PDB file of C-alpha atoms in Angstrom:
ATOM      1  CA  GLY D  30       3.348  -4.309  17.353  1.00 55.00           C
ATOM      2  CA  ALA D  31       0.664  -2.888  15.082  1.00 61.00           C
ATOM      3  CA  VAL D  32       0.835   0.799  14.351  1.00 86.00           C
ATOM      4  CA  VAL D  33      -2.447   0.997  12.477  1.00 92.00           C
ATOM      5  CA  SER D  34      -5.667  -0.785  13.367  1.00 93.00           C
ATOM      6  CA  GLN D  35      -8.365  -1.183  10.729  1.00 96.00           C
ATOM      7  CA  HIS D  36     -11.815  -2.560  11.423  1.00 96.00           C
ATOM      8  CA  PRO D  37     -13.737  -4.559  10.318  1.00 97.00           C
ATOM      9  CA  SER D  38     -11.515  -6.930   8.390  1.00 95.00           C
ATOM     10  CA  ARG D  39     -14.354  -8.451   6.391  1.00 96.00           C
ATOM     11  CA  VAL D  40     -17.800  -7.279   5.387  1.00 96.00           C
ATOM     12  CA  ILE D  41     -20.386  -9.114   3.339  1.00 97.00           C
ATOM     13  CA  CYS D  42     -23.645  -7.288   2.785  1.00 95.00           C
ATOM     14  CA  LYS D  43     -26.501  -6.701   0.408  1.00 96.00           C
ATOM     15  CA  SER D  44     -26.542  -4.125  -2.339  1.00 96.00           C
ATOM     16  CA  GLY D  45     -27.750  -0.749  -1.101  1.00 96.00           C
ATOM     17  CA  THR D  46     -26.217  -1.085   2.352  1.00 95.00           C
ATOM     18  CA  SER D  47     -23.880   1.566   3.716  1.00 97.00           C
ATOM     19  CA  VAL D  48     -20.664   0.288   5.252  1.00 97.00           C
ATOM     20  CA  LYS D  49     -18.367   2.114   7.651  1.00 97.00           C
ATOM     21  CA  ILE D  50     -14.663   1.252   7.925  1.00 98.00           C
ATOM     22  CA  GLU D  51     -12.502   2.570  10.753  1.00 97.00           C
ATOM     23  CA  CYS D  52      -8.795   3.302  10.684  1.00 96.00           C
ATOM     24  CA  ARG D  53      -6.994   4.021  13.941  1.00 95.00           C
ATOM     25  CA  SER D  54      -3.465   5.261  14.465  1.00 92.00           C
ATOM     26  CA  LEU D  55      -2.297   3.461  17.606  1.00 90.00           C
ATOM     27  CA  ASP D  56       1.105   4.949  18.306  1.00 82.00           C
ATOM     28  CA  PHE D  57       0.838   8.611  17.450  1.00 79.00           C
ATOM     29  CA  GLN D  58      -1.423  11.389  16.337  1.00 86.00           C
ATOM     30  CA  ALA D  59      -1.995  11.651  12.605  1.00 88.00           C
ATOM     31  CA  THR D  60      -3.271  14.808  10.958  1.00 89.00           C
ATOM     32  CA  THR D  61      -3.310  12.956   7.658  1.00 91.00           C
ATOM     33  CA  MET D  62      -4.331   9.430   6.741  1.00 93.00           C
ATOM     34  CA  PHE D  63      -4.697   7.848   3.338  1.00 95.00           C
ATOM     35  CA  TRP D  64      -7.342   5.511   1.932  1.00 97.00           C
ATOM     36  CA  TYR D  65      -6.423   3.095  -0.838  1.00 96.00           C
ATOM     37  CA  ARG D  66      -8.419   0.546  -2.780  1.00 96.00           C
ATOM     38  CA  GLN D  67      -7.083  -2.655  -4.284  1.00 93.00           C
ATOM     39  CA  PHE D  68      -8.976  -4.749  -6.817  1.00 90.00           C
ATOM     40  CA  PRO D  69      -7.948  -8.402  -7.363  1.00 85.00           C
ATOM     41  CA  LYS D  70      -4.488  -8.708  -8.927  1.00 81.00           C
ATOM     42  CA  GLN D  71      -4.221  -4.943  -9.127  1.00 85.00           C
ATOM     43  CA  SER D  72      -2.110  -2.415  -7.336  1.00 87.00           C
ATOM     44  CA  LEU D  73      -3.161  -0.209  -4.464  1.00 92.00           C
ATOM     45  CA  MET D  74      -4.750   2.942  -5.820  1.00 94.00           C
ATOM     46  CA  LEU D  75      -5.109   6.063  -3.741  1.00 94.00           C
ATOM     47  CA  MET D  76      -8.741   7.032  -3.231  1.00 96.00           C
ATOM     48  CA  ALA D  77      -8.472  10.016  -0.927  1.00 96.00           C
ATOM     49  CA  THR D  78      -6.411  11.842   1.633  1.00 94.00           C
ATOM     50  CA  SER D  79      -8.118  12.244   4.978  1.00 93.00           C
ATOM     51  CA  ASN D  80      -7.341  15.490   6.791  1.00 91.00           C
ATOM     52  CA  GLU D  81      -8.077  15.961  10.478  1.00 89.00           C
ATOM     53  CA  GLY D  82     -10.561  18.751  11.039  1.00 86.00           C
ATOM     54  CA  SER D  83     -11.106  19.530   7.372  1.00 88.00           C
ATOM     55  CA  LYS D  84     -12.486  18.033   4.180  1.00 91.00           C
ATOM     56  CA  ALA D  85     -10.870  15.045   2.586  1.00 94.00           C
ATOM     57  CA  THR D  86      -9.103  15.383  -0.750  1.00 94.00           C
ATOM     58  CA  TYR D  87     -10.364  12.916  -3.336  1.00 96.00           C
ATOM     59  CA  GLU D  88      -8.512  11.515  -6.325  1.00 95.00           C
ATOM     60  CA  GLN D  89      -9.917  11.988  -9.782  1.00 94.00           C
ATOM     61  CA  GLY D  90     -12.734   9.570 -10.486  1.00 93.00           C
ATOM     62  CA  VAL D  91     -13.566   8.893  -6.831  1.00 95.00           C
ATOM     63  CA  GLU D  92     -17.052  10.077  -5.893  1.00 94.00           C
ATOM     64  CA  LYS D  93     -16.908  12.059  -2.683  1.00 93.00           C
ATOM     65  CA  ASP D  94     -20.637  11.603  -2.069  1.00 94.00           C
ATOM     66  CA  LYS D  95     -20.285   7.861  -2.317  1.00 96.00           C
ATOM     67  CA  PHE D  96     -17.137   7.478  -0.240  1.00 97.00           C
ATOM     68  CA  LEU D  97     -17.602   9.658   2.810  1.00 96.00           C
ATOM     69  CA  ILE D  98     -14.508  10.305   4.880  1.00 95.00           C
ATOM     70  CA  ASN D  99     -14.526  11.667   8.393  1.00 92.00           C
ATOM     71  CA  HIS D 100     -11.313  12.434  10.261  1.00 92.00           C
ATOM     72  CA  ALA D 101     -12.756  13.747  13.486  1.00 83.00           C
ATOM     73  CA  SER D 102      -9.783  13.064  15.738  1.00 90.00           C
ATOM     74  CA  LEU D 103      -6.028  12.724  15.424  1.00 90.00           C
ATOM     75  CA  THR D 104      -6.228   8.961  15.805  1.00 92.00           C
ATOM     76  CA  LEU D 105      -9.329   8.001  13.853  1.00 94.00           C
ATOM     77  CA  SER D 106     -10.442   8.267  10.246  1.00 95.00           C
ATOM     78  CA  THR D 107     -13.553   6.569   8.910  1.00 96.00           C
ATOM     79  CA  LEU D 108     -14.542   5.684   5.364  1.00 97.00           C
ATOM     80  CA  THR D 109     -18.236   5.100   4.703  1.00 97.00           C
ATOM     81  CA  VAL D 110     -19.222   3.443   1.452  1.00 97.00           C
ATOM     82  CA  THR D 111     -22.774   4.675   0.959  1.00 96.00           C
ATOM     83  CA  SER D 112     -25.390   2.606  -0.837  1.00 96.00           C
ATOM     84  CA  ALA D 113     -22.785   0.058  -1.835  1.00 95.00           C
ATOM     85  CA  HIS D 114     -23.146  -1.907  -5.061  1.00 95.00           C
ATOM     86  CA  PRO D 115     -21.361  -5.025  -6.316  1.00 95.00           C
ATOM     87  CA  GLU D 116     -18.831  -2.922  -8.249  1.00 94.00           C
ATOM     88  CA  ASP D 117     -17.715  -1.436  -4.923  1.00 96.00           C
ATOM     89  CA  SER D 118     -16.525  -4.852  -3.800  1.00 96.00           C
ATOM     90  CA  SER D 119     -12.814  -4.456  -3.188  1.00 96.00           C
ATOM     91  CA  PHE D 120     -10.049  -4.445  -0.586  1.00 95.00           C
ATOM     92  CA  TYR D 121      -9.927  -1.096   1.222  1.00 97.00           C
ATOM     93  CA  ILE D 122      -6.721  -0.207   3.059  1.00 96.00           C
ATOM     94  CA  CYS D 123      -5.788   2.815   5.127  1.00 96.00           C
ATOM     95  CA  SER D 124      -2.329   4.110   5.904  1.00 94.00           C
ATOM     96  CA  VAL D 125      -0.786   6.479   8.393  1.00 91.00           C
ATOM     97  CA  PRO D 126       2.392   8.491   7.730  1.00 87.00           C
ATOM     98  CA  GLY D 127       5.382   7.746   9.925  1.00 78.00           C
ATOM     99  CA  SER D 128       5.783   9.663  13.154  1.00 71.00           C
ATOM    100  CA  GLY D 129       9.168  11.218  12.445  1.00 68.00           C
ATOM    101  CA  LYS D 130      10.947  12.863   9.585  1.00 66.00           C
ATOM    102  CA  ASN D 131      11.662  10.576   6.646  1.00 68.00           C
ATOM    103  CA  GLN D 132       9.555   7.800   8.111  1.00 75.00           C
ATOM    104  CA  PRO D 133       7.530   5.539   5.824  1.00 83.00           C
ATOM    105  CA  GLN D 134       3.811   4.963   5.925  1.00 86.00           C
ATOM    106  CA  HIS D 135       2.291   2.120   7.854  1.00 89.00           C
ATOM    107  CA  PHE D 136      -0.739   0.254   6.601  1.00 92.00           C
ATOM    108  CA  GLY D 137      -3.719  -1.309   8.247  1.00 93.00           C
ATOM    109  CA  ASP D 138      -4.624  -4.909   7.554  1.00 93.00           C
ATOM    110  CA  GLY D 139      -7.351  -3.861   5.147  1.00 95.00           C
ATOM    111  CA  THR D 140     -11.085  -4.455   4.884  1.00 97.00           C
ATOM    112  CA  ARG D 141     -12.398  -6.905   2.336  1.00 96.00           C
ATOM    113  CA  LEU D 142     -15.788  -5.674   1.216  1.00 97.00           C
ATOM    114  CA  SER D 143     -18.121  -7.954  -0.696  1.00 96.00           C
ATOM    115  CA  ILE D 144     -21.445  -6.622  -1.910  1.00 96.00           C
ATOM    116  CA  LEU D 145     -23.953  -9.228  -2.977  1.00 94.00           C
TER     117      LEU D 145
ATOM    118  CA  GLN N   3       2.761   4.916 -19.679  1.00 63.00           C
ATOM    119  CA  LYS N   4       2.010   4.166 -16.039  1.00 74.00           C
ATOM    120  CA  GLU N   5       4.019   5.996 -13.416  1.00 89.00           C
ATOM    121  CA  VAL N   6       5.344   2.757 -11.916  1.00 94.00           C
ATOM    122  CA  GLU N   7       5.785  -0.456 -13.859  1.00 94.00           C
ATOM    123  CA  GLN N   8       6.240  -3.811 -12.183  1.00 94.00           C
ATOM    124  CA  ASP N   9       6.039  -7.266 -13.699  1.00 89.00           C
ATOM    125  CA  PRO N  10       3.182  -9.049 -11.929  1.00 85.00           C
ATOM    126  CA  GLY N  11       4.721 -12.492 -12.405  1.00 87.00           C
ATOM    127  CA  PRO N  12       3.974 -14.995 -11.032  1.00 92.00           C
ATOM    128  CA  LEU N  13       7.558 -15.863 -10.185  1.00 95.00           C
ATOM    129  CA  SER N  14       8.339 -19.325  -8.884  1.00 96.00           C
ATOM    130  CA  VAL N  15      11.755 -20.244  -7.468  1.00 97.00           C
ATOM    131  CA  PRO N  16      13.224 -23.148  -5.471  1.00 97.00           C
ATOM    132  CA  GLU N  17      14.038 -22.689  -1.813  1.00 97.00           C
ATOM    133  CA  GLY N  18      17.466 -21.138  -1.324  1.00 97.00           C
ATOM    134  CA  ALA N  19      17.448 -19.254  -4.623  1.00 97.00           C
ATOM    135  CA  ILE N  20      18.290 -15.587  -4.986  1.00 97.00           C
ATOM    136  CA  VAL N  21      15.229 -13.611  -6.026  1.00 97.00           C
ATOM    137  CA  SER N  22      15.408 -10.389  -7.995  1.00 97.00           C
ATOM    138  CA  LEU N  23      12.363  -8.112  -8.149  1.00 97.00           C
ATOM    139  CA  ASN N  24      12.302  -4.871 -10.100  1.00 97.00           C
ATOM    140  CA  CYS N  25      10.331  -1.751 -10.850  1.00 97.00           C
ATOM    141  CA  THR N  26      10.773   1.071 -13.293  1.00 97.00           C
ATOM    142  CA  TYR N  27       9.239   4.493 -13.003  1.00 96.00           C
ATOM    143  CA  SER N  28       8.787   7.581 -15.105  1.00 95.00           C
ATOM    144  CA  ASN N  29       8.536  10.437 -12.583  1.00 94.00           C
ATOM    145  CA  SER N  30      12.029  11.772 -11.918  1.00 93.00           C
ATOM    146  CA  ALA N  31      10.702  13.651  -8.882  1.00 92.00           C
ATOM    147  CA  PHE N  32      10.370  10.441  -6.861  1.00 93.00           C
ATOM    148  CA  GLN N  33      12.859  10.527  -3.991  1.00 92.00           C
ATOM    149  CA  TYR N  34      11.647   7.870  -1.562  1.00 92.00           C
ATOM    150  CA  PHE N  35      11.436   4.221  -2.519  1.00 94.00           C
ATOM    151  CA  MET N  36       9.869   1.379  -0.620  1.00 94.00           C
ATOM    152  CA  TRP N  37       9.274  -2.310  -0.898  1.00 96.00           C
ATOM    153  CA  TYR N  38       6.259  -3.824   0.795  1.00 95.00           C
ATOM    154  CA  ARG N  39       5.345  -7.465   1.242  1.00 96.00           C
ATOM    155  CA  GLN N  40       1.690  -8.401   1.126  1.00 93.00           C
ATOM    156  CA  TYR N  41       0.321 -11.757   2.153  1.00 92.00           C
ATOM    157  CA  SER N  42      -3.051 -12.819   0.866  1.00 86.00           C
ATOM    158  CA  ARG N  43      -5.919 -10.789   2.332  1.00 81.00           C
ATOM    159  CA  LYS N  44      -3.577  -8.688   4.458  1.00 88.00           C
ATOM    160  CA  GLY N  45      -2.324  -5.118   4.340  1.00 90.00           C
ATOM    161  CA  PRO N  46       1.159  -4.311   2.996  1.00 92.00           C
ATOM    162  CA  GLU N  47       4.054  -4.767   5.402  1.00 92.00           C
ATOM    163  CA  LEU N  48       7.091  -2.523   4.980  1.00 91.00           C
ATOM    164  CA  LEU N  49      10.298  -4.366   4.080  1.00 94.00           C
ATOM    165  CA  MET N  50      12.740  -1.734   2.891  1.00 93.00           C
ATOM    166  CA  TYR N  51      12.776   2.048   2.752  1.00 91.00           C
ATOM    167  CA  THR N  52      15.424   4.039   0.921  1.00 90.00           C
ATOM    168  CA  TYR N  53      15.989   7.637   0.061  1.00 87.00           C
ATOM    169  CA  SER N  54      17.501   8.621  -3.293  1.00 84.00           C
ATOM    170  CA  SER N  55      20.040   6.375  -5.027  1.00 85.00           C
ATOM    171  CA  GLY N  56      22.128   3.651  -3.473  1.00 87.00           C
ATOM    172  CA  ASN N  57      21.928   0.294  -1.761  1.00 92.00           C
ATOM    173  CA  LYS N  58      20.463  -0.766   1.548  1.00 94.00           C
ATOM    174  CA  GLU N  59      20.800  -4.155   3.163  1.00 95.00           C
ATOM    175  CA  ASP N  60      18.721  -5.707   5.920  1.00 94.00           C
ATOM    176  CA  GLY N  61      19.324  -9.358   6.643  1.00 96.00           C
ATOM    177  CA  ARG N  62      18.504 -11.379   3.538  1.00 97.00           C
ATOM    178  CA  PHE N  63      17.051  -8.359   1.759  1.00 97.00           C
ATOM    179  CA  THR N  64      18.910  -5.792  -0.340  1.00 97.00           C
ATOM    180  CA  ALA N  65      17.261  -2.803  -1.976  1.00 97.00           C
ATOM    181  CA  GLN N  66      18.911  -0.910  -4.807  1.00 96.00           C
ATOM    182  CA  VAL N  67      17.894   2.399  -6.320  1.00 96.00           C
ATOM    183  CA  ASP N  68      19.293   3.735  -9.582  1.00 95.00           C
ATOM    184  CA  LYS N  69      17.717   7.115 -10.121  1.00 93.00           C
ATOM    185  CA  SER N  70      19.629   7.742 -13.340  1.00 93.00           C
ATOM    186  CA  SER N  71      17.906   4.741 -14.891  1.00 94.00           C
ATOM    187  CA  LYS N  72      14.682   5.161 -12.905  1.00 95.00           C
ATOM    188  CA  TYR N  73      15.021   1.568 -11.781  1.00 95.00           C
ATOM    189  CA  ILE N  74      14.744  -0.042  -8.374  1.00 97.00           C
ATOM    190  CA  SER N  75      15.387  -3.604  -7.268  1.00 97.00           C
ATOM    191  CA  LEU N  76      14.843  -5.869  -4.320  1.00 97.00           C
ATOM    192  CA  PHE N  77      17.037  -8.923  -3.861  1.00 97.00           C
ATOM    193  CA  ILE N  78      16.142 -11.757  -1.525  1.00 98.00           C
ATOM    194  CA  ARG N  79      18.963 -14.151  -0.647  1.00 97.00           C
ATOM    195  CA  ASP N  80      18.445 -17.708   0.544  1.00 97.00           C
ATOM    196  CA  SER N  81      14.750 -17.503  -0.214  1.00 97.00           C
ATOM    197  CA  GLN N  82      12.375 -19.409   2.056  1.00 97.00           C
ATOM    198  CA  PRO N  83       8.844 -20.742   1.518  1.00 97.00           C
ATOM    199  CA  SER N  84       7.696 -18.117   4.035  1.00 96.00           C
ATOM    200  CA  ASP N  85       8.846 -15.449   1.572  1.00 97.00           C
ATOM    201  CA  SER N  86       6.007 -16.487  -0.724  1.00 97.00           C
ATOM    202  CA  ALA N  87       3.868 -13.373  -1.042  1.00 96.00           C
ATOM    203  CA  THR N  88       3.202 -10.430  -3.316  1.00 95.00           C
ATOM    204  CA  TYR N  89       5.944  -7.810  -3.325  1.00 97.00           C
ATOM    205  CA  LEU N  90       4.939  -4.242  -4.057  1.00 96.00           C
ATOM    206  CA  CYS N  91       7.262  -1.422  -4.910  1.00 97.00           C
ATOM    207  CA  ALA N  92       6.125   2.042  -3.909  1.00 95.00           C
ATOM    208  CA  MET N  93       7.536   5.501  -4.227  1.00 94.00           C
ATOM    209  CA  SER N  94       6.813   9.098  -3.366  1.00 91.00           C
ATOM    210  CA  VAL N  95       8.051  12.562  -4.072  1.00 89.00           C
ATOM    211  CA  SER N  96       8.540  13.432  -0.430  1.00 82.00           C
ATOM    212  CA  SER N  97       8.346  11.692   2.898  1.00 75.00           C
ATOM    213  CA  GLY N  98       5.646  11.947   5.507  1.00 70.00           C
ATOM    214  CA  ASN N  99       2.283  13.256   4.435  1.00 75.00           C
ATOM    215  CA  THR N 100       2.545  12.259   0.798  1.00 83.00           C
ATOM    216  CA  PRO N 101       0.585   9.416  -0.752  1.00 88.00           C
ATOM    217  CA  LEU N 102       2.474   6.546  -2.310  1.00 91.00           C
ATOM    218  CA  VAL N 103       2.396   5.392  -5.908  1.00 93.00           C
ATOM    219  CA  PHE N 104       2.498   1.626  -6.118  1.00 94.00           C
ATOM    220  CA  GLY N 105       3.555  -0.887  -8.683  1.00 94.00           C
ATOM    221  CA  LYS N 106       1.189  -3.713  -9.507  1.00 92.00           C
ATOM    222  CA  GLY N 107       3.040  -6.169  -7.304  1.00 94.00           C
ATOM    223  CA  THR N 108       4.927  -9.354  -8.171  1.00 96.00           C
ATOM    224  CA  ARG N 109       3.610 -12.661  -6.895  1.00 95.00           C
ATOM    225  CA  LEU N 110       6.449 -14.808  -5.623  1.00 97.00           C
ATOM    226  CA  SER N 111       6.282 -18.497  -4.764  1.00 97.00           C
ATOM    227  CA  VAL N 112       9.250 -20.168  -3.111  1.00 97.00           C
ATOM    228  CA  ILE N 113       8.975 -23.911  -3.480  1.00 97.00           C
ATOM    229  CA  ALA N 114      10.403 -26.165  -0.766  1.00 94.00           C
TER     230      ALA N 114
END
């Protein structure tokens, strides 16, 4: 069964809207979660590392004030795209590290965001 | 030079063919190597996970890692139309709480 639940799967909204995406770890508690972004025909690129109870760590070139990350519990991280613009349209995917040693990451089903 | 290079394809093969997918990388610190399958508009699904060099087999899938050449491969035997998807290689320096570095993905079509 699914290990990671991501919601919503699809968002279409007007420019200037803020959009919140949720990522839930279903099977175990996760102190760390990752947020990736994937543009059409491109690879997944890490945006930020979400840390439970502390500030997220952002990759170079990712605006922390635009992409707000909140990891308030061990099973939930949220990504809020604030005042979204058409160039923010992309596929956003979260991942959760495996529960044991040497376990791979598991990914959510992604959120396709389209800003008109 | 990008950290992980992967030919995006597209690759089209007849049903039953053996498929070979490859990635090269530049960071010799990578220790963990993964192959993910991604269907259209879906998140990546883990196929194979290997540590360091060597081979790993799971059903019709075989993953190979050659750290000396910084080269990894995924072989799919007896390919099926349901294998049609984008295959992403990914790697990391350590396991667990370490983000992955992905290749661009190779689009595979298996024609019935």
